[in-house]
Amino acid sequence: MIIAIDGPAGAGKSTLARRIAGKLGVAHLDTGSLYRVVALNALELGDPADPAIAERAARALDLSLLEDGRLRDEEITSASSVVAAVPGVRSALLDFQRDFAHRAGGAVLDGRDIGTVVCPDADAKLFLTATPEARAQRRTRELQATGGGSIYLRVLADMKARDARDSVRQAAPLVPADDAIVIDTSSLDADAVFAAALAAIADKLADIKR
Ligand code: CDP
């Protein structure tokens, strides 16, 4: 079973994906962290805005960096959406994501293009949205909880800039798949999002069995 969860930054994808994977007993891949690893590697090689450098960084993907403490730094966060717009970066990461999704036992993947490009064949597709303000508030709280001195207005500005880049790019833009179930999480807490998502998945799977 493959569950795809897409949506913009701070909509609650990763928290939800982890909980659904735990509940279903399947593996979870936060695909955003792959783009963050590419950004980190590209910054070490030179200018991440240079498509040739970004692509080189993606082809040399070092998965041991998935645990690197720098991945959530502001510089990496911002560079991740710059490298993610490069078609060669996206194609370099595609096989790894698809292999992960199709492992025996099933998987939950969260990102921006899981339902549209990585796993168009997913059994259930969720697309989480929320107002930019709700998402920035959530992200500010998360960053402060982990010791970052983040300022709401800066987080909001970064989020809007990333959303714009992610939505207008030619390669795998951030859009809900035609068959995605959209959940607006603006006024829902994590438990309510989890309950809504489980209900939507159960409905979808019942549809498939019918
Ligand atoms: O956690 P947050 O939602 O803030 O970001 P993330 O999921 O870690 O993703 C970081 C960046 O990677 C995004 O802004 C996208 O530009 C890019 N990304 C993507 O293009 N495609 C994906 N499937 C996942 C992330």
Short mmCIF file of N, CA and C and ligand atoms in Angstrom, two decimals, residues 9-10 13 31-32 35-36 72 80-81 84 90 111-113 139 162 166 169, ligand 1:
data_model
loop_
_atom_site.label_atom_id
_atom_site.label_comp_id
_atom_site.label_asym_id
_atom_site.label_seq_id
_atom_site.Cartn_x
_atom_site.Cartn_y
_atom_site.Cartn_z
N ALA A 9 4.79 24.03 2.73
CA ALA A 9 5.55 24.00 3.98
C ALA A 9 4.65 24.30 5.17
N GLY A 10 4.84 23.54 6.25
CA GLY A 10 4.14 23.84 7.49
C GLY A 10 2.68 23.42 7.52
N LYS A 13 2.44 17.94 7.01
CA LYS A 13 2.63 16.68 6.27
C LYS A 13 3.48 15.66 7.02
N THR A 31 10.31 13.17 1.83
CA THR A 31 11.11 13.43 0.63
C THR A 31 11.75 14.82 0.64
N GLY A 32 11.17 15.74 1.44
CA GLY A 32 11.78 17.07 1.54
C GLY A 32 13.20 16.99 2.06
N TYR A 35 15.78 16.74 -0.68
CA TYR A 35 16.13 18.02 -1.32
C TYR A 35 17.00 18.86 -0.38
N ARG A 36 16.79 18.70 0.92
CA ARG A 36 17.63 19.42 1.88
C ARG A 36 19.07 18.88 1.84
N ARG A 72 17.78 21.55 8.84
CA ARG A 72 16.64 22.45 9.05
C ARG A 72 17.08 23.91 9.20
N SER A 80 16.92 24.61 -0.48
CA SER A 80 16.29 23.36 -0.92
C SER A 80 15.26 23.61 -2.01
N SER A 81 14.52 24.72 -1.91
CA SER A 81 13.51 24.95 -2.95
C SER A 81 14.15 25.52 -4.22
N ALA A 84 15.45 22.33 -5.86
CA ALA A 84 14.31 21.47 -6.23
C ALA A 84 13.66 21.89 -7.55
N ARG A 90 15.56 16.71 -9.79
CA ARG A 90 14.37 15.91 -9.54
C ARG A 90 14.50 14.51 -10.15
N GLY A 111 5.65 15.00 0.57
CA GLY A 111 6.45 15.93 -0.23
C GLY A 111 5.59 16.93 -0.97
N ARG A 112 5.96 17.19 -2.22
CA ARG A 112 5.24 18.17 -3.02
C ARG A 112 4.63 17.53 -4.28
N ASP A 113 5.26 16.45 -4.74
CA ASP A 113 4.88 15.86 -6.04
C ASP A 113 4.69 14.36 -5.94
N ARG A 139 5.32 26.61 12.20
CA ARG A 139 6.75 26.42 11.95
C ARG A 139 7.59 27.22 12.94
N ARG A 162 9.20 30.36 -0.70
CA ARG A 162 9.34 28.95 -1.12
C ARG A 162 8.09 28.44 -1.82
N ASP A 166 8.00 26.89 -5.42
CA ASP A 166 7.54 25.50 -5.58
C ASP A 166 6.32 25.43 -6.50
N ARG A 169 7.29 26.61 -10.58
CA ARG A 169 8.33 25.93 -11.36
C ARG A 169 7.71 25.00 -12.41
O1 CDP B 1 9.28 20.81 5.98
P1 CDP B 1 8.91 21.77 4.89
O2 CDP B 1 7.55 21.49 4.34
O3 CDP B 1 9.15 23.19 5.26
O4 CDP B 1 9.92 21.53 3.70
P2 CDP B 1 10.41 20.13 3.13
O5 CDP B 1 9.25 19.21 2.97
O6 CDP B 1 11.56 19.67 3.93
O7 CDP B 1 10.88 20.52 1.65
C1 CDP B 1 11.93 21.44 1.41
C2 CDP B 1 11.84 21.87 -0.05
O8 CDP B 1 12.10 20.72 -0.87
C3 CDP B 1 10.48 22.40 -0.52
O9 CDP B 1 10.33 23.79 -0.35
C4 CDP B 1 10.47 22.01 -1.99
O10 CDP B 1 11.07 22.99 -2.78
C5 CDP B 1 11.33 20.78 -2.06
N1 CDP B 1 10.57 19.54 -2.23
C6 CDP B 1 10.14 19.22 -3.51
O11 CDP B 1 10.34 19.98 -4.44
N2 CDP B 1 9.52 18.03 -3.73
C7 CDP B 1 9.25 17.18 -2.73
N3 CDP B 1 8.66 16.02 -3.00
C8 CDP B 1 9.66 17.51 -1.42
C9 CDP B 1 10.29 18.72 -1.19
#
